[in-house]
Short mmCIF file of C-alpha atoms and ligand atoms in Angstrom, two decimals:
data_model
loop_
_atom_site.label_atom_id
_atom_site.label_comp_id
_atom_site.label_asym_id
_atom_site.label_seq_id
_atom_site.Cartn_x
_atom_site.Cartn_y
_atom_site.Cartn_z
CA UNK A 1 92.98 42.25 85.73
CA UNK A 2 90.83 43.42 88.62
CA UNK A 3 92.87 41.17 90.73
CA UNK A 4 96.43 41.72 89.21
CA UNK A 5 97.75 38.56 88.70
CA UNK A 6 101.45 38.31 89.47
CA UNK A 7 103.05 35.17 90.15
CA UNK A 8 102.06 35.17 93.84
CA UNK A 9 98.63 35.57 93.23
CA UNK A 10 98.50 32.57 90.87
CA UNK A 11 100.35 30.29 93.24
CA UNK A 12 97.43 31.55 95.96
CA UNK A 13 94.74 30.99 93.66
CA UNK A 14 96.10 27.36 92.58
CA UNK A 15 96.64 26.42 96.31
CA UNK A 16 93.09 27.07 97.09
CA UNK A 17 91.72 25.48 94.33
CA UNK A 18 93.98 22.29 95.11
CA UNK A 19 92.67 22.25 98.55
CA UNK A 20 88.87 22.95 97.56
CA UNK A 21 88.91 20.49 95.16
CA UNK A 22 89.54 17.75 97.41
CA UNK A 23 85.93 18.26 99.05
CA UNK A 24 83.99 18.48 95.87
CA UNK A 25 82.53 16.27 93.18
CA UNK A 26 81.77 18.65 90.58
CA UNK A 27 83.52 21.85 89.10
CA UNK A 28 80.98 24.38 87.79
CA UNK A 29 82.78 26.47 85.29
CA UNK A 30 81.42 30.17 85.02
CA UNK A 31 82.38 31.75 81.41
CA UNK A 32 81.36 34.96 79.60
CA UNK A 33 79.01 34.12 76.89
CA UNK A 34 80.44 36.57 74.98
CA UNK A 35 84.01 35.42 74.80
CA UNK A 36 83.74 31.69 76.28
CA UNK A 37 87.24 30.86 75.42
CA UNK A 38 89.11 34.15 76.09
CA UNK A 39 87.46 33.93 79.72
CA UNK A 40 88.55 30.62 80.45
CA UNK A 41 91.52 29.51 82.78
CA UNK A 42 94.04 27.96 80.43
CA UNK A 43 94.85 25.50 83.04
CA UNK A 44 91.23 24.11 84.14
CA UNK A 45 91.60 20.61 82.88
CA UNK A 46 94.53 20.12 84.84
CA UNK A 47 93.02 21.64 88.09
CA UNK A 48 89.52 19.89 87.57
CA UNK A 49 91.26 16.56 86.29
CA UNK A 50 88.86 13.66 87.58
CA UNK A 51 86.11 15.98 88.63
CA UNK A 52 82.75 16.08 87.23
CA UNK A 53 82.20 19.33 85.05
CA UNK A 54 79.55 21.56 84.14
CA UNK A 55 80.18 24.80 81.96
CA UNK A 56 77.87 27.72 82.50
CA UNK A 57 77.97 30.54 79.77
CA UNK A 58 76.95 33.73 82.04
CA UNK A 59 75.75 37.02 80.81
CA UNK A 60 74.23 35.14 77.84
CA UNK A 61 71.66 38.33 77.62
CA UNK A 62 74.65 40.42 76.50
CA UNK A 63 75.60 38.02 73.93
CA UNK A 64 74.40 37.35 70.51
CA UNK A 65 71.74 34.45 70.71
CA UNK A 66 72.93 32.55 67.43
CA UNK A 67 76.46 32.58 68.78
CA UNK A 68 75.05 31.24 72.35
CA UNK A 69 73.76 28.31 70.43
CA UNK A 70 76.66 27.60 68.38
CA UNK A 71 78.89 27.83 71.69
CA UNK A 72 76.44 25.28 73.38
CA UNK A 73 76.89 23.13 70.40
CA UNK A 74 80.76 23.31 70.82
CA UNK A 75 80.73 22.32 74.35
CA UNK A 76 78.18 19.28 73.88
CA UNK A 77 80.31 17.95 71.20
CA UNK A 78 83.25 17.95 73.63
CA UNK A 79 80.94 15.66 76.00
CA UNK A 80 80.53 18.65 78.42
CA UNK A 81 77.24 19.76 79.57
CA UNK A 82 76.79 23.46 79.29
CA UNK A 83 73.93 26.02 79.79
CA UNK A 84 73.44 29.74 79.29
CA UNK A 85 72.04 31.85 82.06
CA UNK A 86 71.65 35.37 83.30
CA UNK A 87 72.60 34.92 86.65
CA UNK A 88 71.48 38.64 87.21
CA UNK A 89 68.00 38.47 86.14
CA UNK A 90 67.92 34.39 87.07
CA UNK A 91 67.12 33.52 83.52
CA UNK A 92 68.18 29.70 83.02
CA UNK A 93 68.89 29.27 86.82
CA UNK A 94 65.92 26.65 87.38
CA UNK A 95 67.93 23.97 85.19
CA UNK A 96 71.04 24.09 87.00
CA UNK A 97 70.46 21.58 89.75
CA UNK A 98 69.10 18.88 87.16
CA UNK A 99 72.23 19.47 84.76
CA UNK A 100 74.56 19.22 88.18
CA UNK A 101 72.88 16.05 88.97
CA UNK A 102 72.86 14.94 85.34
CA UNK A 103 76.57 15.90 84.89
CA UNK A 104 77.32 13.54 88.18
CA UNK A 105 74.98 10.77 87.26
CA UNK A 106 78.06 8.50 87.27
CA UNK A 107 78.53 9.20 91.13
CA UNK A 108 74.88 9.10 91.96
CA UNK A 109 74.96 5.57 90.32
CA UNK A 110 78.09 4.43 91.97
CA UNK A 111 76.88 5.45 95.23
CA UNK A 112 73.72 3.55 94.53
CA UNK A 113 75.31 0.29 94.03
CA UNK A 114 76.90 0.82 97.17
CA UNK A 115 73.60 1.40 99.10
CA UNK A 116 74.33 5.46 99.53
CA UNK A 117 71.38 7.04 98.58
CA UNK A 118 70.72 10.82 98.43
CA UNK A 119 74.34 11.82 99.35
CA UNK A 120 74.23 15.61 98.21
CA UNK A 121 76.57 16.40 95.44
CA UNK A 122 79.20 18.99 96.54
CA UNK A 123 80.12 21.64 94.20
CA UNK A 124 82.02 24.67 93.45
CA UNK A 125 82.24 27.73 91.21
CA UNK A 126 85.25 29.08 89.54
CA UNK A 127 85.66 31.63 86.92
CA UNK A 128 88.26 34.62 86.27
CA UNK A 129 87.39 37.61 88.17
CA UNK A 130 83.89 39.59 86.85
CA UNK A 131 82.46 36.66 85.14
CA UNK A 132 79.63 36.65 87.68
CA UNK A 133 80.70 33.89 90.40
CA UNK A 134 79.30 36.20 93.57
CA UNK A 135 76.21 37.21 91.58
CA UNK A 136 75.51 33.45 90.73
CA UNK A 137 76.09 31.92 94.10
CA UNK A 138 73.54 34.75 95.44
CA UNK A 139 71.30 33.68 92.96
CA UNK A 140 71.47 30.12 93.18
CA UNK A 141 71.72 30.20 96.96
CA UNK A 142 68.51 32.59 97.10
CA UNK A 143 65.86 29.85 97.89
CA UNK A 144 68.16 28.08 100.01
CA UNK A 145 69.54 30.48 102.50
CA UNK A 146 70.92 27.63 104.80
CA UNK A 147 74.50 27.63 105.61
CA UNK A 148 75.39 24.19 106.46
CA UNK A 149 78.48 25.18 108.22
CA UNK A 150 81.31 23.30 109.31
CA UNK A 151 81.08 19.75 108.91
CA UNK A 152 82.84 16.65 110.46
CA UNK A 153 85.49 15.93 108.12
CA UNK A 154 85.77 19.14 106.16
CA UNK A 155 88.30 21.64 106.50
CA UNK A 156 87.40 23.94 109.47
CA UNK A 157 86.10 27.25 108.05
CA UNK A 158 84.65 26.13 105.10
CA UNK A 159 80.96 27.08 104.47
CA UNK A 160 78.51 25.14 102.45
CA UNK A 161 74.96 26.30 101.30
CA UNK A 162 72.58 23.75 101.01
CA UNK A 163 70.64 24.26 97.74
CA UNK A 164 68.02 21.38 98.43
CA UNK A 165 68.47 18.09 99.28
CA UNK A 166 70.83 16.99 96.33
CA UNK A 167 73.26 19.65 95.92
CA UNK A 168 75.52 21.74 98.22
CA UNK A 169 77.76 24.53 97.20
CA UNK A 170 81.01 25.64 98.27
CA UNK A 171 80.14 29.46 99.44
CA UNK A 172 83.46 30.73 98.49
CA UNK A 173 84.14 30.98 94.32
CA UNK A 174 87.40 29.73 93.04
CA UNK A 175 89.18 32.71 91.38
CA UNK A 176 91.25 31.66 88.27
CA UNK A 177 93.57 33.62 86.13
CA UNK A 178 93.01 34.06 82.46
CA UNK A 179 95.25 33.23 79.70
CA UNK A 180 97.08 36.32 79.50
CA UNK A 181 100.01 35.57 77.06
CA UNK A 182 97.88 35.92 74.08
CA UNK A 183 97.10 39.71 72.90
CA UNK A 184 93.84 38.90 71.39
CA UNK A 185 92.53 37.36 74.58
CA UNK A 186 93.82 40.22 76.30
CA UNK A 187 91.90 42.54 74.33
CA UNK A 188 88.66 40.81 74.33
CA UNK A 189 88.67 40.81 78.14
CA UNK A 190 89.29 44.60 77.98
CA UNK A 191 86.33 44.86 75.81
CA UNK A 192 83.96 42.90 78.36
CA UNK A 193 85.63 45.02 81.04
CA UNK A 194 87.48 42.34 82.98
CA UNK A 195 90.73 44.01 82.99
CA UNK A 196 90.92 47.10 85.05
CA UNK A 197 90.30 50.43 83.21
CA UNK A 198 93.02 52.65 84.87
CA UNK A 199 95.50 50.33 83.42
CA UNK A 200 94.47 50.37 79.46
CA UNK A 201 95.05 52.57 76.65
CA UNK A 202 91.26 53.36 76.38
CA UNK A 203 91.29 55.23 73.12
CA UNK A 204 93.58 52.49 71.39
CA UNK A 205 91.07 49.96 72.88
CA UNK A 206 87.93 52.00 71.71
CA UNK A 207 89.16 52.09 68.18
CA UNK A 208 90.06 48.20 68.10
CA UNK A 209 86.32 47.72 69.20
CA UNK A 210 84.95 50.10 66.64
CA UNK A 211 87.03 47.71 63.96
CA UNK A 212 85.29 44.63 65.44
CA UNK A 213 81.95 46.03 65.42
CA UNK A 214 82.49 47.49 61.61
CA UNK A 215 83.60 43.98 60.46
CA UNK A 216 81.28 41.78 62.30
CA UNK A 217 78.26 43.72 63.37
CA UNK A 218 77.59 46.18 60.48
CA UNK A 219 75.25 49.13 61.47
CA UNK A 220 75.38 49.09 65.19
CA UNK A 221 77.81 52.03 65.38
CA UNK A 222 75.68 54.15 62.61
CA UNK A 223 72.51 53.21 64.34
CA UNK A 224 73.64 54.46 67.77
CA UNK A 225 76.18 57.20 66.91
CA UNK A 226 74.99 58.46 63.49
CA UNK A 227 78.38 57.69 62.22
CA UNK A 228 79.90 56.85 58.81
CA UNK A 229 81.00 52.98 59.01
CA UNK A 230 83.24 53.40 55.89
CA UNK A 231 85.71 55.68 57.96
CA UNK A 232 88.60 54.49 59.52
CA UNK A 233 88.27 53.51 63.40
CA UNK A 234 89.83 56.78 64.44
CA UNK A 235 87.49 59.08 62.61
CA UNK A 236 84.56 57.18 63.84
CA UNK A 237 85.65 57.80 67.35
CA UNK A 238 86.08 61.46 66.51
CA UNK A 239 82.81 61.67 65.13
CA UNK A 240 81.10 59.86 68.31
CA UNK A 241 82.97 62.27 70.39
CA UNK A 242 81.55 65.59 68.36
CA UNK A 243 78.01 63.86 68.35
CA UNK A 244 77.92 63.36 71.77
CA UNK A 245 79.42 66.61 73.04
CA UNK A 246 82.79 65.11 74.32
CA UNK A 247 84.53 68.30 74.12
CA UNK A 248 87.16 69.67 76.55
CA UNK A 249 88.05 73.38 77.64
CA UNK A 250 89.25 75.21 74.58
CA UNK A 251 87.25 73.12 72.13
CA UNK A 252 89.71 70.32 72.27
CA UNK A 253 88.16 67.03 71.56
CA UNK A 254 87.99 64.57 74.43
CA UNK A 255 88.85 61.23 72.93
CA UNK A 256 89.20 59.54 76.63
CA UNK A 257 85.49 60.54 77.07
CA UNK A 258 84.28 59.29 73.96
CA UNK A 259 86.05 56.13 74.08
CA UNK A 260 84.85 55.46 77.76
CA UNK A 261 81.07 55.88 76.46
CA UNK A 262 81.66 53.50 73.54
CA UNK A 263 83.20 50.87 76.03
CA UNK A 264 80.65 51.44 78.78
CA UNK A 265 77.76 51.27 76.40
CA UNK A 266 79.36 48.13 74.83
CA UNK A 267 79.54 46.39 78.39
CA UNK A 268 76.18 47.30 79.46
CA UNK A 269 74.75 45.84 76.48
CA UNK A 270 73.33 49.22 75.31
CA UNK A 271 74.82 48.32 71.70
CA UNK A 272 72.70 45.07 71.59
CA UNK A 273 73.91 41.38 72.18
CA UNK A 274 77.42 40.96 70.71
CA UNK A 275 79.58 38.10 70.80
CA UNK A 276 83.26 38.58 70.35
CA UNK A 277 84.54 34.95 69.51
CA UNK A 278 82.89 32.13 67.67
CA UNK A 279 83.93 28.38 68.01
P1 G4P B 301 82.82 38.08 90.21
O1 G4P B 301 82.12 37.46 91.67
O2 G4P B 301 82.78 36.71 89.21
O3 G4P B 301 83.97 38.83 90.24
O4 G4P B 301 81.30 38.80 89.45
P2 G4P B 301 80.14 39.51 90.10
O5 G4P B 301 79.37 38.48 90.42
O6 G4P B 301 80.49 40.70 90.93
O7 G4P B 301 79.60 40.42 88.90
C1 G4P B 301 80.31 41.15 87.94
C2 G4P B 301 79.37 41.94 87.31
O8 G4P B 301 78.65 41.55 86.28
C3 G4P B 301 78.31 42.51 88.36
O9 G4P B 301 78.02 43.94 87.74
C4 G4P B 301 77.17 41.80 87.88
O10 G4P B 301 75.91 42.39 88.27
C5 G4P B 301 77.26 41.42 86.42
N1 G4P B 301 76.58 40.21 86.24
C6 G4P B 301 76.83 39.35 86.77
N2 G4P B 301 75.84 38.13 86.18
C7 G4P B 301 75.24 38.84 84.86
C8 G4P B 301 74.31 38.25 83.56
O11 G4P B 301 74.04 37.37 83.51
N3 G4P B 301 74.14 39.32 82.79
C9 G4P B 301 74.36 40.62 83.38
N4 G4P B 301 74.07 41.46 82.19
N5 G4P B 301 75.37 41.27 83.99
C10 G4P B 301 75.60 40.12 85.03
P3 G4P B 301 78.37 45.31 88.47
O12 G4P B 301 78.40 46.56 87.37
O13 G4P B 301 79.75 45.03 89.13
O14 G4P B 301 77.50 45.46 89.55
P4 G4P B 301 75.92 45.78 89.73
O15 G4P B 301 75.91 47.55 89.22
O16 G4P B 301 75.34 45.06 88.49
O17 G4P B 301 75.36 45.30 91.03
#
C-alpha cells in the first residue's frame, strides 16, 4: 500500500482508532465505489462496535451508475445508511449532514429525553489509503473553516471542525488497512491505484485488467485502443503498445509503458465508469 502495512503500522492505526473512537458518536466509513468490499477494512465491525455508522461510496463518478445503485441497495438491506458522492467535485455532499443526523437519530432522541438539546454529533472519517479521506474532509469543511480546537475533557491536541451547529468532525481521519490476505482484493486495489505501483508487476496487472474488461465491459478496449478483443490479453497489450507508439530504442516493444497507459487511463476514468465488483 502507499503506506506499507507491516504489523507495526497496523498496531499504530488500531491504537489511534481505539483512542479516537471514544470521542465520537459516528464512524463515517469511506469506501471506493468501484470496489466497495475490497476497499473496506476487514475489522471495521469490531473497531466501530457500538458506534453509529454511515457508509460513503466515494469516487462514484468513476464507478458504473447501475452498480452504484446495486451497492446502495446492498448496504441499505443491512440497515446501514449509505450515500454515493464525488468528494472532488462535491457531488452528493449536501446530503451528508442530514444522513449523519439520520444515522444518529437514536442518540439525538436519547439526549432530548435527558433535556440535552442541540449537542453536536461528533464524527470521524475512516478508510484505507487513497480512498479520498483528505479530499472529503476538505470538501465537507469548506464552508465551515472554523477549527474548534481543544475542548475541555477532550484529549489534548485533538482538532474538531465545526461543520454546522449539528455536526463536528475530527480533522484527522482514521487510516485503516485493507484486507491483504486475498489475492483478488489485492488485484482490485492495484487496479484502482491504492497500492504503490513501484512494487507491482505492471504488465501482469494490466493483462488482468484487460481480461476483466473483456469479460465485463466488452467494447471498451476496442473503442479506446482499436484492438481486437477476441485476442488473448498479452496480444491486446501488444496492440495497445504498437497503436500508442510504445517502442523502445532498437524498435523493441515497451510493454511497461503500454501497461502504464492502460492502468492510468482506467484509474482516471478515461475508459469510462467501470465497477470491479458487484454485490
Ligand atoms: P486519502 O486522504 O484517503 O489518502 O485520499 P486523498 O483525499 O488524498 O485522495 C486520493 C486521490 O483521489 C486524489 O487524487 C483525489 O483528488 C482523488 N479523489 C478523491 N475523491 C475523489 C472522487 O470522488 N472522484 C475522483 N475522481 N477522484 C477523487 P490525486 O491524483 O492524488 O490528486 P489530485 O491530482 O486529484 O489533486
